[in-house]
Coordinates of C-alpha atoms in Angstrom, one line a residue:
Chain I
X151 CA 43.3 92.9 103.7
X152 CA 42.6 89.7 105.0
X153 CA 43.4 88.7 108.8
X154 CA 46.5 86.6 107.9
X155 CA 48.0 89.9 106.2
X156 CA 46.9 92.0 109.3
X157 CA 48.8 89.4 111.8
X158 CA 52.0 89.5 109.7
X159 CA 51.9 93.3 109.6
X160 CA 51.2 93.7 113.3
X161 CA 53.9 91.2 114.1
X162 CA 56.3 92.7 111.7
X163 CA 55.9 96.2 113.2
X164 CA 56.1 94.6 117.1
X165 CA 59.5 92.9 115.9
X166 CA 60.8 96.0 114.2
X167 CA 60.2 97.9 117.4
X168 CA 61.5 95.4 120.0
X169 CA 64.9 95.2 117.8
X170 CA 64.8 98.9 117.9
X171 CA 64.4 99.1 121.6
X172 CA 66.6 96.3 122.6
X173 CA 69.7 97.5 120.5
X174 CA 69.1 101.4 122.1
X175 CA 69.0 99.9 125.3
X176 CA 71.8 97.3 125.2
X177 CA 74.9 98.2 127.2
X178 CA 77.7 95.6 126.2
X179 CA 79.8 95.1 129.4
X180 CA 83.5 95.2 128.8
X181 CA 86.1 93.5 131.0
X182 CA 88.8 96.5 132.3
X183 CA 91.9 96.0 130.0
X184 CA 94.2 96.1 132.8
X185 CA 92.6 92.6 133.8
X186 CA 93.3 91.3 130.2
X187 CA 96.8 93.0 129.7
X188 CA 100.0 91.4 129.9
X189 CA 99.2 89.2 133.0
X190 CA 99.8 90.0 136.9
X191 CA 99.1 93.0 138.9
X192 CA 102.6 94.5 138.8
X193 CA 104.7 95.8 141.5
X194 CA 103.0 96.6 144.7
X195 CA 103.8 99.8 146.5
X196 CA 104.9 99.2 149.8
X197 CA 105.8 95.3 148.9
X198 CA 109.2 93.9 148.3
X199 CA 110.2 94.3 144.6
X200 CA 110.1 90.5 142.7
X201 CA 113.4 89.8 142.1
X202 CA 114.8 88.9 138.3
X203 CA 117.7 87.7 136.5
X204 CA 118.6 89.7 133.5
X205 CA 121.8 89.5 131.0
X206 CA 123.5 92.9 130.4
X207 CA 122.3 94.4 127.1
X208 CA 126.2 94.5 125.6
X209 CA 126.4 91.0 126.6
X210 CA 123.2 89.6 126.1
X211 CA 124.6 86.8 123.9
X212 CA 127.1 85.8 126.4
X213 CA 124.4 85.0 129.0
X214 CA 126.3 86.4 132.2
X215 CA 122.7 87.2 134.5
X216 CA 122.8 89.8 136.9
X217 CA 120.1 89.8 139.6
X218 CA 118.1 92.4 141.3
X219 CA 119.3 91.5 145.0
X220 CA 122.6 92.1 144.0
X221 CA 122.2 95.9 144.0
X222 CA 120.7 95.6 147.5
X223 CA 121.6 98.2 149.6
X224 CA 121.2 101.0 147.0
X225 CA 117.9 102.9 146.2
X226 CA 117.0 101.7 142.6
X227 CA 114.9 103.3 139.5
X228 CA 113.9 100.5 137.0
X229 CA 113.9 101.9 133.6
X230 CA 111.7 99.6 131.3
X231 CA 112.2 101.1 127.9
X232 CA 112.3 99.9 124.2
X233 CA 114.3 101.9 121.2
X234 CA 110.6 101.7 119.4
X235 CA 109.1 103.8 121.7
X236 CA 109.5 107.6 121.3
X237 CA 108.5 108.5 124.6
X238 CA 111.3 106.3 126.1
X239 CA 113.7 108.1 123.9
X240 CA 112.8 111.6 124.7
X241 CA 113.3 111.1 128.6
X242 CA 116.5 109.4 128.1
X243 CA 119.2 112.4 128.2
X244 CA 117.3 113.6 131.4
X245 CA 117.4 110.1 132.7
X246 CA 121.0 109.6 132.1
X247 CA 121.9 113.1 133.3
X248 CA 120.3 112.5 136.3
X249 CA 122.1 109.2 136.9
X250 CA 125.4 110.9 136.2
X251 CA 124.8 113.4 139.2
X252 CA 123.2 111.3 141.5
X253 CA 125.5 108.1 141.2
X254 CA 126.5 108.0 144.7
X255 CA 122.8 108.1 146.1
X256 CA 120.6 106.4 143.6
X257 CA 121.1 103.9 140.9
X258 CA 119.4 103.6 137.5
X259 CA 118.9 100.9 135.9
X260 CA 117.5 100.4 132.4
X261 CA 115.5 97.6 131.0
X262 CA 115.3 97.1 127.3
X263 CA 112.1 95.4 127.1
X264 CA 110.6 93.2 123.8
X265 CA 112.9 95.0 121.6
X266 CA 116.3 93.9 119.5
X267 CA 119.4 94.2 121.8
X268 CA 121.0 95.6 118.5
X269 CA 118.4 98.5 118.3
X270 CA 118.5 99.5 121.6
X271 CA 122.1 99.5 121.9
X272 CA 122.3 101.7 118.6
X273 CA 120.2 104.2 120.9
X274 CA 122.0 104.3 123.8
X275 CA 125.1 104.9 121.6
X276 CA 123.6 107.9 120.4
X277 CA 122.6 109.5 123.4
X278 CA 125.0 108.1 126.0
X279 CA 123.4 105.9 128.7
X280 CA 125.3 106.6 131.9
X281 CA 123.7 103.9 133.6
X282 CA 123.5 99.8 133.8
X283 CA 121.3 98.4 131.1
X284 CA 119.8 95.0 131.1
X285 CA 117.9 93.3 128.3
X286 CA 114.7 91.7 128.3
X287 CA 114.3 90.6 125.0
X288 CA 111.2 88.7 125.5
X289 CA 109.6 91.0 127.9
X290 CA 109.5 88.1 130.6
X291 CA 109.2 90.9 133.5
X292 CA 106.6 93.5 131.8
X293 CA 104.3 90.8 131.0
X294 CA 104.5 89.5 134.8
X295 CA 106.2 90.4 137.8
X296 CA 106.3 93.8 136.6
X297 CA 103.2 93.9 134.8
X298 CA 102.8 97.4 132.6
X299 CA 100.2 99.0 130.4
X300 CA 103.0 100.7 128.7
X301 CA 106.1 102.0 128.0
X302 CA 108.1 103.7 129.3
X303 CA 107.6 102.6 133.1
X304 CA 109.6 103.3 135.6
X305 CA 109.8 101.7 139.3
X306 CA 111.4 103.4 142.2
X307 CA 112.8 100.5 144.9
X308 CA 114.2 101.4 148.2
X309 CA 117.4 100.6 149.3
X310 CA 116.0 97.3 151.2
X311 CA 114.1 96.4 148.3
X312 CA 110.8 97.7 148.7
X313 CA 108.5 99.6 146.1
X314 CA 108.3 103.1 146.8
X315 CA 106.4 104.1 143.4
X316 CA 105.7 103.6 139.9
X317 CA 105.3 105.7 136.7
X318 CA 103.9 105.3 133.8
X319 CA 105.1 107.4 130.6
X320 CA 107.9 110.1 130.7
X321 CA 109.5 110.7 133.9
X322 CA 110.2 114.7 133.9
X323 CA 112.4 116.9 136.5
X324 CA 109.7 117.0 139.1
X325 CA 109.1 113.3 139.6
X326 CA 112.8 112.4 139.5
X327 CA 113.3 115.1 142.5
X328 CA 110.1 113.9 144.2
X329 CA 111.8 110.1 143.9
X330 CA 115.3 111.1 144.9
X331 CA 113.7 112.8 148.4
X332 CA 111.8 109.4 148.9
X333 CA 114.7 107.2 148.2
X334 CA 116.7 109.4 150.7
X335 CA 114.3 109.1 154.0
X336 CA 113.0 105.2 153.2
Chain E
X108 CA 74.7 138.5 109.4
X109 CA 76.8 141.3 109.8
X110 CA 75.3 141.6 113.4
X111 CA 76.2 138.0 113.9
X112 CA 79.6 138.4 112.8
X113 CA 80.5 141.9 115.1
X114 CA 79.4 140.1 117.9
X115 CA 81.7 137.1 117.8
X116 CA 79.6 134.4 117.3
X117 CA 80.1 131.9 114.8
X118 CA 76.8 130.9 112.8
X119 CA 76.9 128.3 110.4
X120 CA 73.7 128.5 108.8
X121 CA 73.4 124.7 108.1
X122 CA 69.7 123.6 108.1
X123 CA 68.9 121.1 110.5
X124 CA 67.7 118.8 107.8
X125 CA 70.9 118.8 105.9
X126 CA 73.1 117.9 109.1
X127 CA 70.5 115.1 109.7
X128 CA 71.1 113.6 106.2
X129 CA 74.9 113.9 106.6
X130 CA 74.6 112.3 110.1
X131 CA 72.6 109.2 108.1
X132 CA 75.2 108.7 105.6
X133 CA 78.2 109.1 108.3
X134 CA 76.4 106.1 110.2
X135 CA 76.7 103.7 107.2
X136 CA 80.9 104.3 107.2
X137 CA 81.2 105.1 103.2
X138 CA 84.8 104.5 103.3
X139 CA 84.4 100.7 104.3
X140 CA 82.2 100.2 101.8
X141 CA 84.6 101.2 99.3
X142 CA 86.5 98.3 100.3
X143 CA 83.3 96.0 99.8
X144 CA 82.8 97.2 96.0
X145 CA 86.9 96.6 95.7
X146 CA 86.4 92.9 96.4
X147 CA 82.6 92.0 95.4
X148 CA 83.1 93.0 91.9
X149 CA 86.1 91.3 90.5
X150 CA 84.6 88.3 92.5
X151 CA 81.4 88.3 90.3
X152 CA 83.9 88.7 87.1
X153 CA 85.3 85.3 88.1
X154 CA 82.3 83.9 89.0
X155 CA 81.2 84.6 85.5
X156 CA 84.4 83.5 83.7
X157 CA 83.5 87.0 82.2
X158 CA 81.6 90.4 82.6
X159 CA 78.4 89.6 84.4
X160 CA 75.3 91.9 83.5
X161 CA 75.9 95.9 84.6
X162 CA 72.6 95.3 86.1
X163 CA 73.1 92.2 87.9
X164 CA 76.6 94.0 89.5
X165 CA 74.6 97.6 90.1
X166 CA 72.0 95.5 92.1
X167 CA 74.6 93.2 94.1
X168 CA 76.7 96.3 95.0
X169 CA 73.3 98.0 96.3
X170 CA 72.2 95.2 98.1
X171 CA 75.8 94.8 99.7
X172 CA 76.1 98.7 100.7
X173 CA 72.7 99.0 102.2
X174 CA 74.0 95.4 104.3
X175 CA 76.9 96.7 105.2
X176 CA 75.7 100.3 106.1
X177 CA 73.0 98.9 108.2
X178 CA 75.5 96.9 110.2
X179 CA 77.8 100.0 110.7
X180 CA 75.1 102.0 111.9
X181 CA 74.2 99.1 114.6
X182 CA 77.8 99.1 115.8
X183 CA 77.7 103.0 116.1
X184 CA 74.6 102.7 118.1
X185 CA 75.8 100.2 120.5
X186 CA 79.2 101.5 120.7
X187 CA 78.3 105.4 121.1
X188 CA 79.9 105.2 124.4
X189 CA 83.6 104.2 123.4
X190 CA 83.4 106.3 120.3
X191 CA 82.7 109.4 122.3
X192 CA 86.1 108.4 124.3
X193 CA 88.1 108.2 121.0
X194 CA 89.7 110.9 119.2
X195 CA 89.3 109.5 115.8
X196 CA 85.7 108.9 116.5
X197 CA 84.1 111.4 118.6
X198 CA 83.1 113.2 115.3
X199 CA 80.2 110.6 114.9
X200 CA 76.8 111.4 114.7
X201 CA 75.6 109.5 117.7
X202 CA 78.3 111.2 119.7
X203 CA 77.6 114.8 118.6
X204 CA 73.9 114.2 118.9
X205 CA 73.2 115.3 115.4
X206 CA 70.8 111.6 115.4
X207 CA 69.3 109.7 118.4
X208 CA 70.3 106.3 118.9
X209 CA 66.5 105.3 118.3
X210 CA 66.5 107.2 114.7
X211 CA 69.8 105.6 114.2
X212 CA 68.3 101.8 114.8
X213 CA 65.3 102.3 112.8
X214 CA 67.4 103.5 110.0
X215 CA 69.7 100.4 110.3
X216 CA 66.6 97.9 110.5
X217 CA 65.3 99.8 107.4
X218 CA 68.5 99.3 105.9
X219 CA 69.0 95.8 106.7
X220 CA 65.2 95.1 105.4
X221 CA 65.9 96.7 102.5
X222 CA 69.1 94.9 101.6
X223 CA 67.5 91.7 102.3
X224 CA 64.7 92.6 99.7
X225 CA 66.7 93.6 97.4
X226 CA 69.0 90.5 97.2
X227 CA 65.8 88.1 97.3
X228 CA 63.9 89.9 94.8
X229 CA 66.3 90.9 92.2
X230 CA 69.3 88.4 93.0
X231 CA 68.3 85.3 94.9
X232 CA 67.8 84.1 98.6
X233 CA 71.3 82.6 98.9
X234 CA 72.9 86.3 98.8
X235 CA 70.2 87.7 101.1
X236 CA 70.7 85.3 103.6
X237 CA 74.7 85.5 103.4
X238 CA 74.2 89.5 103.7
X239 CA 71.9 89.5 106.9
X240 CA 73.9 86.9 108.5
X241 CA 77.0 88.8 107.8
X242 CA 75.6 91.9 109.4
X243 CA 74.3 89.5 112.5
X244 CA 77.9 88.4 112.6
X245 CA 79.5 91.6 112.8
X246 CA 77.3 93.2 115.3
X247 CA 76.5 90.1 117.4
X248 CA 79.8 88.5 117.6
X249 CA 82.2 91.4 116.6
X250 CA 80.6 94.6 118.4
X251 CA 78.9 93.2 121.1
X252 CA 80.7 90.2 122.1
X253 CA 84.6 90.2 121.3
X254 CA 85.6 94.1 120.5
X255 CA 85.5 95.1 124.7
X256 CA 86.8 91.8 125.6
X257 CA 89.5 89.9 123.5
X258 CA 92.8 90.9 121.7
X259 CA 91.5 88.5 119.2
X260 CA 88.4 90.8 118.4
X261 CA 89.3 92.0 115.0
X262 CA 90.6 88.6 113.7
X263 CA 87.4 86.9 114.2
X264 CA 85.5 89.9 113.4
X265 CA 87.1 90.0 110.3
X266 CA 85.1 87.1 109.0
X267 CA 82.1 89.5 108.0
X268 CA 84.4 91.5 106.0
X269 CA 85.1 88.5 104.1
X270 CA 81.1 87.7 103.2
X271 CA 80.9 90.3 100.5
X272 CA 83.2 88.1 98.5
X273 CA 80.8 85.3 99.0
X274 CA 77.6 87.2 97.9
X275 CA 79.5 88.2 94.9
X276 CA 80.0 84.9 93.8
X277 CA 76.5 83.5 95.3
X278 CA 74.9 86.6 93.1
X279 CA 76.3 85.2 90.2
X280 CA 76.1 81.5 90.3
X281 CA 73.6 81.1 93.4
X282 CA 76.1 78.9 95.1
X283 CA 79.5 78.8 97.0
X284 CA 82.3 77.3 95.6
X285 CA 86.1 76.5 97.0
X286 CA 87.6 79.1 95.1
X287 CA 85.0 81.9 96.7
X288 CA 85.7 80.5 100.0
X289 CA 89.5 80.7 99.5
X290 CA 88.8 84.7 98.3
X291 CA 87.1 85.1 101.7
X292 CA 89.7 83.3 103.2
X293 CA 92.2 86.0 101.6
X294 CA 90.2 88.6 103.2
X295 CA 89.7 87.4 106.5
X296 CA 93.9 86.7 107.0
X297 CA 94.5 90.2 105.4
X298 CA 92.3 92.3 108.1
X299 CA 94.8 91.5 111.4
X300 CA 97.9 93.2 109.5
X301 CA 95.5 96.0 108.1
X302 CA 93.6 96.8 110.9
X303 CA 96.0 96.3 114.0
X304 CA 98.8 98.7 111.5
X305 CA 96.2 101.2 112.1
X306 CA 95.5 100.2 115.7
X307 CA 99.2 101.0 116.5
X308 CA 98.3 104.4 115.4
X309 CA 95.7 104.7 117.8
X310 CA 96.4 102.8 120.7
X311 CA 96.4 105.4 123.3
X312 CA 92.7 106.2 121.8
X313 CA 91.4 102.2 122.4
X314 CA 93.1 102.3 126.0
X315 CA 91.2 105.4 127.2
X316 CA 88.2 103.7 125.5
X317 CA 89.1 100.4 127.5
X318 CA 89.2 98.4 124.1
X319 CA 91.9 95.7 124.1
X320 CA 92.7 95.8 120.5
X321 CA 96.6 94.0 120.3
X322 CA 98.8 96.9 120.1
X323 CA 96.9 98.8 123.0
X324 CA 97.6 95.8 125.5
X325 CA 100.9 94.2 123.6
X326 CA 104.1 95.9 122.7
X327 CA 104.6 96.7 119.3
X328 CA 107.1 94.2 118.8
X329 CA 104.4 91.4 119.8
X330 CA 102.0 93.3 117.5
X331 CA 104.8 93.4 114.7
X332 CA 105.4 89.4 115.2
X333 CA 101.7 88.4 114.8
X334 CA 101.4 91.1 111.7
X335 CA 104.1 89.3 109.9
X336 CA 102.5 86.0 110.7
X337 CA 99.2 86.6 108.9
X338 CA 100.7 88.5 106.2
X339 CA 103.2 85.4 105.3
X340 CA 99.5 83.4 105.4
X341 CA 97.7 85.4 103.2
X342 CA 100.5 85.9 100.5
X343 CA 100.6 82.0 100.8
X344 CA 97.1 81.6 100.4
X345 CA 96.8 84.0 97.4
X346 CA 99.5 82.3 95.5
X347 CA 97.8 79.2 96.3
X348 CA 94.6 80.1 94.5
X349 CA 96.8 80.4 91.5
X350 CA 96.7 76.3 90.6
X351 CA 93.7 75.8 92.3
X352 CA 91.6 78.4 90.2
X353 CA 91.3 79.6 86.7
X354 CA 93.5 82.5 87.3
X355 CA 96.7 82.8 85.0
X356 CA 99.8 85.2 84.9
X357 CA 97.9 88.5 85.2
X358 CA 96.6 87.4 89.0
X359 CA 100.1 85.2 89.1
X360 CA 102.4 88.2 88.7
X361 CA 100.3 90.8 91.0
X362 CA 99.5 88.3 93.9
X363 CA 103.5 87.6 93.9
X364 CA 105.0 91.0 93.4
X365 CA 102.4 92.8 95.6
X366 CA 103.0 89.8 98.2
X367 CA 106.4 90.3 98.1
X368 CA 105.5 93.9 99.1
X369 CA 103.3 93.2 101.9
X370 CA 105.8 91.0 103.6
X371 CA 108.3 93.6 103.1
X372 CA 106.5 96.0 104.8
X373 CA 105.5 94.0 107.6
X374 CA 109.6 93.1 107.9
X375 CA 110.0 96.5 107.9
X376 CA 107.8 97.2 110.7
X377 CA 109.4 94.1 112.9
X378 CA 112.6 95.5 112.4
X379 CA 111.7 98.8 113.8
X380 CA 108.3 99.1 115.0
X381 CA 107.4 102.7 115.1
X382 CA 103.8 104.0 114.7
X383 CA 105.4 105.5 111.3
X384 CA 106.1 102.3 109.9
X385 CA 103.0 101.3 111.2
X386 CA 101.2 103.6 109.0
X387 CA 103.3 102.7 106.1
X388 CA 102.2 99.0 106.2
X389 CA 98.5 100.3 106.7
X390 CA 98.7 102.1 103.7
X391 CA 100.1 99.4 101.7
X392 CA 97.8 96.8 103.0
X393 CA 94.6 98.6 101.0
X394 CA 97.1 98.6 98.0
X395 CA 97.5 94.9 98.3
X396 CA 93.9 94.1 98.3
X397 CA 92.8 96.4 95.7
X398 CA 95.7 94.9 93.8
X399 CA 94.8 91.1 94.3
X400 CA 91.3 91.7 93.4
X401 CA 91.7 94.4 90.3
X402 CA 93.8 91.7 89.1
X403 CA 91.7 89.2 89.4
X404 CA 89.1 90.8 87.2
X405 CA 92.1 91.9 84.4
X406 CA 93.0 88.1 84.5
X407 CA 89.3 87.2 83.8
X408 CA 89.0 89.9 81.2
X409 CA 92.2 88.9 79.4
X410 CA 92.1 85.0 79.3
X411 CA 88.5 84.1 79.9
X412 CA 86.5 86.0 77.2

């Protein structure tokens, strides 16, 4: 072997080993997806709940809006859902019966998000929702002031408009009982 | 053996060497390579306007498989942390520790060098450069840069999956033509609907791994809107290819009919964005690409010999 070949061989070996070393030890950094998602930090517990105006689901075409501030004086549960979300459909009967039996102390407001109102109406008609449902067809809330990483997403608001708690994923008996207690003391 | 069984210890007597061998094969993601073959070989038919020699087909497929296998192995080394957090990928050899990262990386380097040598020695330099560039793009731009940062990760990363078509064309003609670039764009535009449909099912997996796949960070409805746009674009391009290439009705008919199918499944998912409809779309997207490329080969066989 002449010296050129030796240099070529040695540099190839060095290159290969450097590559392997670099790849094995390389750890890509990642932005946490919560910072890329949907935008905004979402409702902050202890702060006042961001106000919004949305149409009723049944009359979403008529353009008559209802604002959050109009419910002041009553504790609220905002429930963000969509007809395509199976977990949302599963929690619907529980939420509905909770709303019915606690109608004097706490108000449940469903917010159909990023969804066709027709599909949502069909889902609600099947199970019968005993609460007010608003339509947020272009998901303006869960993409900004009520930023959430998924559905269903629920927010507990006190009677004077403070965010008390949030829940990502299905609600259950325990959470609802806990929330009822929290709402009564705040 | 009886003593093992009676003591309740499950023993699989798989020799370590066999486990390792299986691990090395898994590193190349053999299923993805199937798709590579489906797109490359018909493109070679079209480039030749007939049937290329069997020898050239086999060598090109071999080179492409080595290059894509190497790229996939690099990907698994870099992504071994997130693969461990995902149900779908936690059986991969670097997660189960069947192979060490150093072994996998050496394997990847060897595959890439082999791919380049095979192309350069037996096909042409252009094909070799294309193959290694696609690997560099996939590993550098997709895996390292975009995958963990952007919801558009697979849109741009999809460019790597489109290169095998260019390789097929250059292997036959030693250059890249407009038609081959259009074919590559078909794969590029097809990738988002295909991959996002799958990612809808695994969105929680990606969330656990902190990977911002579009369905993980946006609602299904939003994902469905984006999918529909890309589906319409890919079908429009595949139809535009009819007057722009020498392809005749065997391709034209297949492109139009299967295109309607793809748009139909995308619409179904938009109307009802459930996981089930997403998987139907995912399944059909594979059928769609297969039909498009097989019909190119069939068209060439019928009309161009």
